[in-house]
Structures are given as structure tokens and as C-alpha cells.
Amino acid sequence: MTIGIIGAMVEEVERYREAMRGERETRHAGIPFYRGELAGRDVVVCKSGVGKVNAAVCTQLLIDRFQVSRIVFTGVAGALHPELEIGDIVVSRDCVQHDVDATALGFQRGEIPFHPKWVFEADPQLVALAERAARRVTEVRVMTGRVLSGDQFVTDRDKARGLHEQFGGLCLEMEGAAVAQVCDMNGVPFVVIRSMSDKADGSAPVDFPAFVKLASRRSCEVVCAMLEELEATSAGRGE
């Protein structure tokens, strides 16, 4: 069993690489993939790049070339839920692409024309593992719900509020729903785990690079705790 771990930016995958054993690098479509062992599990860590297309290409490569059995996407996001503060963690229940708009053709906002679904549910086991791990290794608020994705960096307070009201999303980012759709199309379980870097309204930490490093360290701790529990569960089942 090999687990795929994706981050969009270099800073979001560096901590995983530091914690891995036996790292071996390959490149496909210009994307770096790092194979090795993390918390007793075979993993492939990769930097997808920013945006839905990059994330989708990276996810399909993980599935086709590395035969990963599960995918975890981690990184930062903008908070939409009013109770979320900078540093809090969101675990995806499901993911939606908020920037898909074919309403002129009679579809709902977010609905992908002629595709069988547009709300992509995360794997319940991975969601539960992520929730337990995040609460065990961090002291921040952990919420589970909808992650919204789009090829837009939203900084307008009114737009952020509207997206929260229309879609019920907890947070806003640029990759998760693309990963979710590719995983769904291939029958691969996934979960998205995001640390809140801002309020999606133009407010952000003064030292954003330092915050990304802190968030990446937390994400690595959460994922390692997930992998350790997954290892123990699989060993008990004889996998």
C-alpha cells in the first residue's frame, strides 16, 4: 500500500521530505515526485504547483505511475466559516469547484455540465483518521466540512461571504476539488487537510512565509499520526 501526499508549494512538501527515509526523486510532466518511507508507510510526496490543472495532472500521475491506494492533500487555505481563525485546521467532508459556472445553460453554480456529480466526498476512514490525528497533535480548532476550490485568489470580503453562504464551504483554496474529482473518477480514496492562513478577505499573517512553514510542520505531524494509525490498523488486519 502506497500513500500519495500532495502539496501545492515547495514549502508545503519540504517538511515531509525531511522526515522521509530512503528518498528517491523522479520527474513526470515537470512535477517532482519523492518516493520513500514516512511513519512506517511507503509514500510518494509531490509538489503539484498551484491551481486545479496542476493538481489534477499531479493526481492522475500518482495514480497511473505510482499506483497509490490513497491520496492526502495538505496546505494552506483562506477561512470562510466565521468561527475559523488563522492557524485552525479544516478536514474535507467533501469538495466543490466554486468557479464552475454554467448557469446560462440551466446548471447550478458549481455543477459540472454533463458530469455525473459535482460534489466529491472524501473517504470516511481518512476523514476520521485526519480528525483524530489533528486533535491529538495540535491545539487548534479542527472543523470538518466542505472545501471550496477555484482558480482564483479571493481577497474580497463580500465575495468570500457569498461563497460561504451559497456553497456552505468552510474554506477556500485552489486545488483540493480538482484532486477530489480525479480521485473520484479513478475510485481512489482521498482527504484534503488545510490550515487557515487568512480570512479570504485580504487579511493575512504579517510573515506569511513563516506561517506556511509552521502550517507545513503541523500538516506533517498530522499526516504522520494518520499513517501510524493506518499502519497499526493494517497490521491488525494482516494487510
PDB file of C-alpha atoms in Angstrom:
ATOM      1  CA  MET A   1       0.000   0.000   0.000  1.00  0.00           C
ATOM      2  CA  THR A   2       1.480   3.332  -1.085  1.00  0.00           C
ATOM      3  CA  ILE A   3       0.068   6.674   0.048  1.00  0.00           C
ATOM      4  CA  GLY A   4       0.255   9.760  -2.155  1.00  0.00           C
ATOM      5  CA  ILE A   5       0.832  13.082  -0.384  1.00  0.00           C
ATOM      6  CA  ILE A   6       0.420  16.323  -2.333  1.00  0.00           C
ATOM      7  CA  GLY A   7       1.303  19.919  -1.548  1.00  0.00           C
ATOM      8  CA  ALA A   8       0.982  22.793  -3.993  1.00  0.00           C
ATOM      9  CA  MET A   9       4.122  24.706  -2.995  1.00  0.00           C
ATOM     10  CA  VAL A  10       7.721  23.816  -2.140  1.00  0.00           C
ATOM     11  CA  GLU A  11       7.213  24.960   1.450  1.00  0.00           C
ATOM     12  CA  GLU A  12       4.273  22.569   1.799  1.00  0.00           C
ATOM     13  CA  VAL A  13       6.326  19.453   0.966  1.00  0.00           C
ATOM     14  CA  GLU A  14       9.756  20.265   2.436  1.00  0.00           C
ATOM     15  CA  ARG A  15       8.879  19.004   5.926  1.00  0.00           C
ATOM     16  CA  TYR A  16       7.701  15.667   4.542  1.00  0.00           C
ATOM     17  CA  ARG A  17      10.963  15.261   2.660  1.00  0.00           C
ATOM     18  CA  GLU A  18      12.956  15.991   5.814  1.00  0.00           C
ATOM     19  CA  ALA A  19      11.024  13.301   7.695  1.00  0.00           C
ATOM     20  CA  MET A  20      11.181  10.664   4.943  1.00  0.00           C
ATOM     21  CA  ARG A  21      13.634   7.770   4.774  1.00  0.00           C
ATOM     22  CA  GLY A  22      15.212   6.465   1.561  1.00  0.00           C
ATOM     23  CA  GLU A  23      14.014   9.314  -0.651  1.00  0.00           C
ATOM     24  CA  ARG A  24      14.241   8.758  -4.411  1.00  0.00           C
ATOM     25  CA  GLU A  25      13.273  11.557  -6.809  1.00  0.00           C
ATOM     26  CA  THR A  26      11.720  11.229 -10.254  1.00  0.00           C
ATOM     27  CA  ARG A  27      10.018  13.797 -12.507  1.00  0.00           C
ATOM     28  CA  HIS A  28       6.988  13.464 -14.737  1.00  0.00           C
ATOM     29  CA  ALA A  29       5.382  16.353 -16.645  1.00  0.00           C
ATOM     30  CA  GLY A  30       7.823  18.628 -14.838  1.00  0.00           C
ATOM     31  CA  ILE A  31       6.452  17.618 -11.410  1.00  0.00           C
ATOM     32  CA  PRO A  32       8.911  16.280  -8.790  1.00  0.00           C
ATOM     33  CA  PHE A  33       7.867  13.060  -7.053  1.00  0.00           C
ATOM     34  CA  TYR A  34       9.714  11.781  -3.976  1.00  0.00           C
ATOM     35  CA  ARG A  35       9.350   8.115  -3.062  1.00  0.00           C
ATOM     36  CA  GLY A  36      10.334   6.874   0.366  1.00  0.00           C
ATOM     37  CA  GLU A  37       9.091   5.826   3.787  1.00  0.00           C
ATOM     38  CA  LEU A  38       7.225   8.049   6.215  1.00  0.00           C
ATOM     39  CA  ALA A  39       5.931   6.897   9.611  1.00  0.00           C
ATOM     40  CA  GLY A  40       6.328   3.260   8.574  1.00  0.00           C
ATOM     41  CA  ARG A  41       4.438   3.648   5.299  1.00  0.00           C
ATOM     42  CA  ASP A  42       5.526   3.709   1.675  1.00  0.00           C
ATOM     43  CA  VAL A  43       4.702   7.176   0.374  1.00  0.00           C
ATOM     44  CA  VAL A  44       5.095   9.352  -2.694  1.00  0.00           C
ATOM     45  CA  VAL A  45       5.311  13.053  -1.861  1.00  0.00           C
ATOM     46  CA  CYS A  46       4.922  15.588  -4.660  1.00  0.00           C
ATOM     47  CA  LYS A  47       4.684  19.306  -5.323  1.00  0.00           C
ATOM     48  CA  SER A  48       1.811  19.788  -7.724  1.00  0.00           C
ATOM     49  CA  GLY A  49       2.087  23.508  -8.346  1.00  0.00           C
ATOM     50  CA  VAL A  50      -0.739  25.981  -7.799  1.00  0.00           C
ATOM     51  CA  GLY A  51      -4.154  25.654  -9.422  1.00  0.00           C
ATOM     52  CA  LYS A  52      -6.648  22.999 -10.453  1.00  0.00           C
ATOM     53  CA  VAL A  53      -4.943  21.856 -13.664  1.00  0.00           C
ATOM     54  CA  ASN A  54      -1.605  21.290 -11.946  1.00  0.00           C
ATOM     55  CA  ALA A  55      -3.335  19.450  -9.110  1.00  0.00           C
ATOM     56  CA  ALA A  56      -5.322  17.243 -11.491  1.00  0.00           C
ATOM     57  CA  VAL A  57      -2.260  16.296 -13.569  1.00  0.00           C
ATOM     58  CA  CYS A  58      -0.289  15.504 -10.418  1.00  0.00           C
ATOM     59  CA  THR A  59      -3.090  13.350  -9.010  1.00  0.00           C
ATOM     60  CA  GLN A  60      -3.502  11.312 -12.185  1.00  0.00           C
ATOM     61  CA  LEU A  61       0.259  10.717 -12.348  1.00  0.00           C
ATOM     62  CA  LEU A  62       0.259   9.491  -8.742  1.00  0.00           C
ATOM     63  CA  ILE A  63      -2.466   7.011  -9.636  1.00  0.00           C
ATOM     64  CA  ASP A  64      -1.111   5.849 -13.001  1.00  0.00           C
ATOM     65  CA  ARG A  65       2.649   5.812 -12.422  1.00  0.00           C
ATOM     66  CA  PHE A  66       2.888   5.099  -8.705  1.00  0.00           C
ATOM     67  CA  GLN A  67      -0.316   3.098  -8.132  1.00  0.00           C
ATOM     68  CA  VAL A  68      -1.082   4.916  -4.887  1.00  0.00           C
ATOM     69  CA  SER A  69      -4.003   3.492  -2.934  1.00  0.00           C
ATOM     70  CA  ARG A  70      -4.946   6.709  -1.088  1.00  0.00           C
ATOM     71  CA  ILE A  71      -4.212  10.398  -1.541  1.00  0.00           C
ATOM     72  CA  VAL A  72      -3.844  13.128   1.085  1.00  0.00           C
ATOM     73  CA  PHE A  73      -3.630  16.788   0.054  1.00  0.00           C
ATOM     74  CA  THR A  74      -2.299  19.276   2.602  1.00  0.00           C
ATOM     75  CA  GLY A  75      -1.589  23.006   2.539  1.00  0.00           C
ATOM     76  CA  VAL A  76      -2.957  26.410   3.479  1.00  0.00           C
ATOM     77  CA  ALA A  77      -6.336  27.978   2.694  1.00  0.00           C
ATOM     78  CA  GLY A  78      -8.490  31.018   3.347  1.00  0.00           C
ATOM     79  CA  ALA A  79     -11.103  30.646   6.083  1.00  0.00           C
ATOM     80  CA  LEU A  80     -14.764  31.211   5.168  1.00  0.00           C
ATOM     81  CA  HIS A  81     -16.529  29.980   8.301  1.00  0.00           C
ATOM     82  CA  PRO A  82     -16.768  32.861  10.801  1.00  0.00           C
ATOM     83  CA  GLU A  83     -15.539  30.724  13.707  1.00  0.00           C
ATOM     84  CA  LEU A  84     -12.308  29.726  11.982  1.00  0.00           C
ATOM     85  CA  GLU A  85      -9.178  31.647  12.922  1.00  0.00           C
ATOM     86  CA  ILE A  86      -5.733  31.751  11.367  1.00  0.00           C
ATOM     87  CA  GLY A  87      -3.949  28.501  12.209  1.00  0.00           C
ATOM     88  CA  ASP A  88      -7.109  26.397  12.568  1.00  0.00           C
ATOM     89  CA  ILE A  89      -7.469  23.201  10.538  1.00  0.00           C
ATOM     90  CA  VAL A  90     -10.186  22.100   8.126  1.00  0.00           C
ATOM     91  CA  VAL A  91     -10.640  18.454   7.150  1.00  0.00           C
ATOM     92  CA  SER A  92     -12.671  17.911   3.998  1.00  0.00           C
ATOM     93  CA  ARG A  93     -16.018  16.172   4.190  1.00  0.00           C
ATOM     94  CA  ASP A  94     -16.427  16.956   0.502  1.00  0.00           C
ATOM     95  CA  CYS A  95     -15.054  19.317  -2.155  1.00  0.00           C
ATOM     96  CA  VAL A  96     -16.694  21.602  -4.734  1.00  0.00           C
ATOM     97  CA  GLN A  97     -15.292  23.767  -7.542  1.00  0.00           C
ATOM     98  CA  HIS A  98     -16.875  27.146  -6.839  1.00  0.00           C
ATOM     99  CA  ASP A  99     -15.671  28.739 -10.088  1.00  0.00           C
ATOM    100  CA  VAL A 100     -17.547  26.376 -12.417  1.00  0.00           C
ATOM    101  CA  ASP A 101     -20.387  28.500 -13.780  1.00  0.00           C
ATOM    102  CA  ALA A 102     -22.686  27.144 -16.492  1.00  0.00           C
ATOM    103  CA  THR A 103     -25.790  28.790 -15.070  1.00  0.00           C
ATOM    104  CA  ALA A 104     -26.528  30.292 -18.502  1.00  0.00           C
ATOM    105  CA  LEU A 105     -27.188  26.711 -19.659  1.00  0.00           C
ATOM    106  CA  GLY A 106     -29.504  25.935 -16.747  1.00  0.00           C
ATOM    107  CA  PHE A 107     -26.983  24.285 -14.433  1.00  0.00           C
ATOM    108  CA  GLN A 108     -26.410  25.192 -10.801  1.00  0.00           C
ATOM    109  CA  ARG A 109     -23.394  27.247  -9.879  1.00  0.00           C
ATOM    110  CA  GLY A 110     -20.585  24.761  -9.263  1.00  0.00           C
ATOM    111  CA  GLU A 111     -22.305  21.989 -11.214  1.00  0.00           C
ATOM    112  CA  ILE A 112     -20.083  20.401 -13.868  1.00  0.00           C
ATOM    113  CA  PRO A 113     -22.121  20.126 -17.079  1.00  0.00           C
ATOM    114  CA  PHE A 114     -22.898  16.541 -18.113  1.00  0.00           C
ATOM    115  CA  HIS A 115     -20.670  15.065 -15.394  1.00  0.00           C
ATOM    116  CA  PRO A 116     -22.403  12.596 -13.057  1.00  0.00           C
ATOM    117  CA  LYS A 117     -21.526  14.587  -9.927  1.00  0.00           C
ATOM    118  CA  TRP A 118     -20.033  17.865  -8.785  1.00  0.00           C
ATOM    119  CA  VAL A 119     -19.794  17.326  -5.032  1.00  0.00           C
ATOM    120  CA  PHE A 120     -16.914  14.956  -4.338  1.00  0.00           C
ATOM    121  CA  GLU A 121     -16.996  13.166  -0.989  1.00  0.00           C
ATOM    122  CA  ALA A 122     -13.800  12.436   0.911  1.00  0.00           C
ATOM    123  CA  ASP A 123     -13.155   8.925   2.195  1.00  0.00           C
ATOM    124  CA  PRO A 124     -14.820   8.492   5.634  1.00  0.00           C
ATOM    125  CA  GLN A 125     -11.911   6.457   7.052  1.00  0.00           C
ATOM    126  CA  LEU A 126      -9.343   9.057   6.008  1.00  0.00           C
ATOM    127  CA  VAL A 127     -11.565  11.850   7.322  1.00  0.00           C
ATOM    128  CA  ALA A 128     -11.842  10.132  10.710  1.00  0.00           C
ATOM    129  CA  LEU A 129      -8.088   9.479  10.799  1.00  0.00           C
ATOM    130  CA  ALA A 130      -7.363  13.116   9.961  1.00  0.00           C
ATOM    131  CA  GLU A 131      -9.787  14.422  12.604  1.00  0.00           C
ATOM    132  CA  ARG A 132      -8.306  12.232  15.343  1.00  0.00           C
ATOM    133  CA  ALA A 133      -4.728  12.977  14.337  1.00  0.00           C
ATOM    134  CA  ALA A 134      -5.276  16.749  14.100  1.00  0.00           C
ATOM    135  CA  ARG A 135      -6.912  16.888  17.522  1.00  0.00           C
ATOM    136  CA  ARG A 136      -4.189  14.719  19.042  1.00  0.00           C
ATOM    137  CA  VAL A 137      -1.101  16.533  17.753  1.00  0.00           C
ATOM    138  CA  THR A 138      -2.345  20.153  17.618  1.00  0.00           C
ATOM    139  CA  GLU A 139      -4.165  22.521  19.964  1.00  0.00           C
ATOM    140  CA  VAL A 140      -6.002  24.471  17.270  1.00  0.00           C
ATOM    141  CA  ARG A 141      -9.663  24.238  16.302  1.00  0.00           C
ATOM    142  CA  VAL A 142     -10.397  21.367  13.911  1.00  0.00           C
ATOM    143  CA  MET A 143     -13.527  21.539  11.747  1.00  0.00           C
ATOM    144  CA  THR A 144     -14.810  19.072   9.149  1.00  0.00           C
ATOM    145  CA  GLY A 145     -16.876  20.199   6.198  1.00  0.00           C
ATOM    146  CA  ARG A 146     -16.834  21.435   2.628  1.00  0.00           C
ATOM    147  CA  VAL A 147     -13.673  22.696   0.936  1.00  0.00           C
ATOM    148  CA  LEU A 148     -14.177  25.083  -1.983  1.00  0.00           C
ATOM    149  CA  SER A 149     -11.656  25.277  -4.831  1.00  0.00           C
ATOM    150  CA  GLY A 150     -11.220  27.647  -7.734  1.00  0.00           C
ATOM    151  CA  ASP A 151      -8.541  29.198  -9.900  1.00  0.00           C
ATOM    152  CA  GLN A 152      -8.927  32.481  -8.047  1.00  0.00           C
ATOM    153  CA  PHE A 153      -7.171  34.000  -5.042  1.00  0.00           C
ATOM    154  CA  VAL A 154     -10.135  35.595  -3.273  1.00  0.00           C
ATOM    155  CA  THR A 155      -9.436  38.669  -1.156  1.00  0.00           C
ATOM    156  CA  ASP A 156     -12.828  40.393  -1.329  1.00  0.00           C
ATOM    157  CA  ARG A 157     -14.783  40.127   1.932  1.00  0.00           C
ATOM    158  CA  ASP A 158     -18.198  40.237   0.244  1.00  0.00           C
ATOM    159  CA  LYS A 159     -17.255  37.568  -2.300  1.00  0.00           C
ATOM    160  CA  ALA A 160     -15.910  35.328   0.455  1.00  0.00           C
ATOM    161  CA  ARG A 161     -19.120  35.755   2.437  1.00  0.00           C
ATOM    162  CA  GLY A 162     -21.189  34.983  -0.649  1.00  0.00           C
ATOM    163  CA  LEU A 163     -19.269  31.783  -1.349  1.00  0.00           C
ATOM    164  CA  HIS A 164     -19.760  30.638   2.222  1.00  0.00           C
ATOM    165  CA  GLU A 165     -23.491  31.368   2.071  1.00  0.00           C
ATOM    166  CA  GLN A 166     -24.035  29.822  -1.363  1.00  0.00           C
ATOM    167  CA  PHE A 167     -21.967  26.659  -1.007  1.00  0.00           C
ATOM    168  CA  GLY A 168     -21.585  26.204   2.743  1.00  0.00           C
ATOM    169  CA  GLY A 169     -17.827  25.945   2.398  1.00  0.00           C
ATOM    170  CA  LEU A 170     -15.565  26.161   5.428  1.00  0.00           C
ATOM    171  CA  CYS A 171     -12.522  27.318   3.497  1.00  0.00           C
ATOM    172  CA  LEU A 172     -11.302  28.403   0.106  1.00  0.00           C
ATOM    173  CA  GLU A 173      -8.257  27.247  -1.872  1.00  0.00           C
ATOM    174  CA  MET A 174      -7.109  26.450  -5.426  1.00  0.00           C
ATOM    175  CA  GLU A 175      -6.519  22.681  -5.748  1.00  0.00           C
ATOM    176  CA  GLY A 176      -8.498  20.350  -3.479  1.00  0.00           C
ATOM    177  CA  ALA A 177     -11.630  19.817  -5.567  1.00  0.00           C
ATOM    178  CA  ALA A 178      -9.544  19.005  -8.647  1.00  0.00           C
ATOM    179  CA  VAL A 179      -7.717  16.326  -6.649  1.00  0.00           C
ATOM    180  CA  ALA A 180     -11.089  15.139  -5.381  1.00  0.00           C
ATOM    181  CA  GLN A 181     -12.607  14.839  -8.852  1.00  0.00           C
ATOM    182  CA  VAL A 182      -9.658  12.889 -10.269  1.00  0.00           C
ATOM    183  CA  CYS A 183      -9.674  10.572  -7.242  1.00  0.00           C
ATOM    184  CA  ASP A 184     -13.418  10.040  -7.623  1.00  0.00           C
ATOM    185  CA  MET A 185     -13.083   9.233 -11.329  1.00  0.00           C
ATOM    186  CA  ASN A 186     -10.396   6.647 -10.504  1.00  0.00           C
ATOM    187  CA  GLY A 187     -12.007   5.206  -7.385  1.00  0.00           C
ATOM    188  CA  VAL A 188      -9.122   6.291  -5.130  1.00  0.00           C
ATOM    189  CA  PRO A 189      -9.909   7.411  -1.552  1.00  0.00           C
ATOM    190  CA  PHE A 190      -8.778  10.940  -0.632  1.00  0.00           C
ATOM    191  CA  VAL A 191      -8.884  13.608   2.028  1.00  0.00           C
ATOM    192  CA  VAL A 192      -7.913  17.299   1.982  1.00  0.00           C
ATOM    193  CA  ILE A 193      -6.406  18.872   5.114  1.00  0.00           C
ATOM    194  CA  ARG A 194      -5.981  22.660   5.177  1.00  0.00           C
ATOM    195  CA  SER A 195      -4.501  25.108   7.694  1.00  0.00           C
ATOM    196  CA  MET A 196      -6.091  28.546   7.657  1.00  0.00           C
ATOM    197  CA  SER A 197      -3.608  31.207   6.544  1.00  0.00           C
ATOM    198  CA  ASP A 198      -6.079  34.100   6.243  1.00  0.00           C
ATOM    199  CA  LYS A 199      -9.765  35.001   6.192  1.00  0.00           C
ATOM    200  CA  ALA A 200     -10.078  35.159   2.367  1.00  0.00           C
ATOM    201  CA  ASP A 201     -10.759  38.860   2.819  1.00  0.00           C
ATOM    202  CA  GLY A 202      -7.334  40.408   2.318  1.00  0.00           C
ATOM    203  CA  SER A 203      -6.152  39.820   5.893  1.00  0.00           C
ATOM    204  CA  ALA A 204      -3.115  37.555   6.285  1.00  0.00           C
ATOM    205  CA  PRO A 205      -0.246  36.958   8.713  1.00  0.00           C
ATOM    206  CA  VAL A 206       2.438  39.630   8.607  1.00  0.00           C
ATOM    207  CA  ASP A 207       5.104  36.979   7.957  1.00  0.00           C
ATOM    208  CA  PHE A 208       3.327  34.670   5.501  1.00  0.00           C
ATOM    209  CA  PRO A 209       6.418  32.531   4.619  1.00  0.00           C
ATOM    210  CA  ALA A 210       6.989  31.820   8.306  1.00  0.00           C
ATOM    211  CA  PHE A 211       3.336  30.861   8.741  1.00  0.00           C
ATOM    212  CA  VAL A 212       3.475  28.489   5.757  1.00  0.00           C
ATOM    213  CA  LYS A 213       6.435  26.724   7.380  1.00  0.00           C
ATOM    214  CA  LEU A 214       4.529  26.427  10.667  1.00  0.00           C
ATOM    215  CA  ALA A 215       1.441  25.119   8.869  1.00  0.00           C
ATOM    216  CA  SER A 216       3.566  22.643   6.927  1.00  0.00           C
ATOM    217  CA  ARG A 217       5.111  21.328  10.133  1.00  0.00           C
ATOM    218  CA  ARG A 218       1.646  20.844  11.629  1.00  0.00           C
ATOM    219  CA  SER A 219       0.427  19.136   8.471  1.00  0.00           C
ATOM    220  CA  CYS A 220       3.361  16.737   8.530  1.00  0.00           C
ATOM    221  CA  GLU A 221       2.671  15.905  12.180  1.00  0.00           C
ATOM    222  CA  VAL A 222      -0.991  15.256  11.396  1.00  0.00           C
ATOM    223  CA  VAL A 223      -0.242  13.077   8.367  1.00  0.00           C
ATOM    224  CA  CYS A 224       2.442  11.101  10.231  1.00  0.00           C
ATOM    225  CA  ALA A 225      -0.040  10.425  13.040  1.00  0.00           C
ATOM    226  CA  MET A 226      -2.580   9.291  10.419  1.00  0.00           C
ATOM    227  CA  LEU A 227      -0.039   6.963   8.804  1.00  0.00           C
ATOM    228  CA  GLU A 228       0.955   5.468  12.141  1.00  0.00           C
ATOM    229  CA  GLU A 229      -2.669   4.667  12.974  1.00  0.00           C
ATOM    230  CA  LEU A 230      -3.216   3.337   9.456  1.00  0.00           C
ATOM    231  CA  GLU A 231      -0.133   1.137   9.860  1.00  0.00           C
ATOM    232  CA  ALA A 232      -1.409  -0.248  13.155  1.00  0.00           C
ATOM    233  CA  THR A 233      -4.868  -0.897  11.713  1.00  0.00           C
ATOM    234  CA  SER A 234      -3.474  -2.630   8.625  1.00  0.00           C
ATOM    235  CA  ALA A 235      -1.139  -4.758  10.730  1.00  0.00           C
ATOM    236  CA  GLY A 236      -4.080  -5.877  12.841  1.00  0.00           C
ATOM    237  CA  ARG A 237      -5.913  -6.918   9.678  1.00  0.00           C
ATOM    238  CA  GLY A 238      -2.852  -8.643   8.259  1.00  0.00           C
ATOM    239  CA  GLU A 239      -2.533  -6.307   5.274  1.00  0.00           C
TER     240      GLU A 239
END
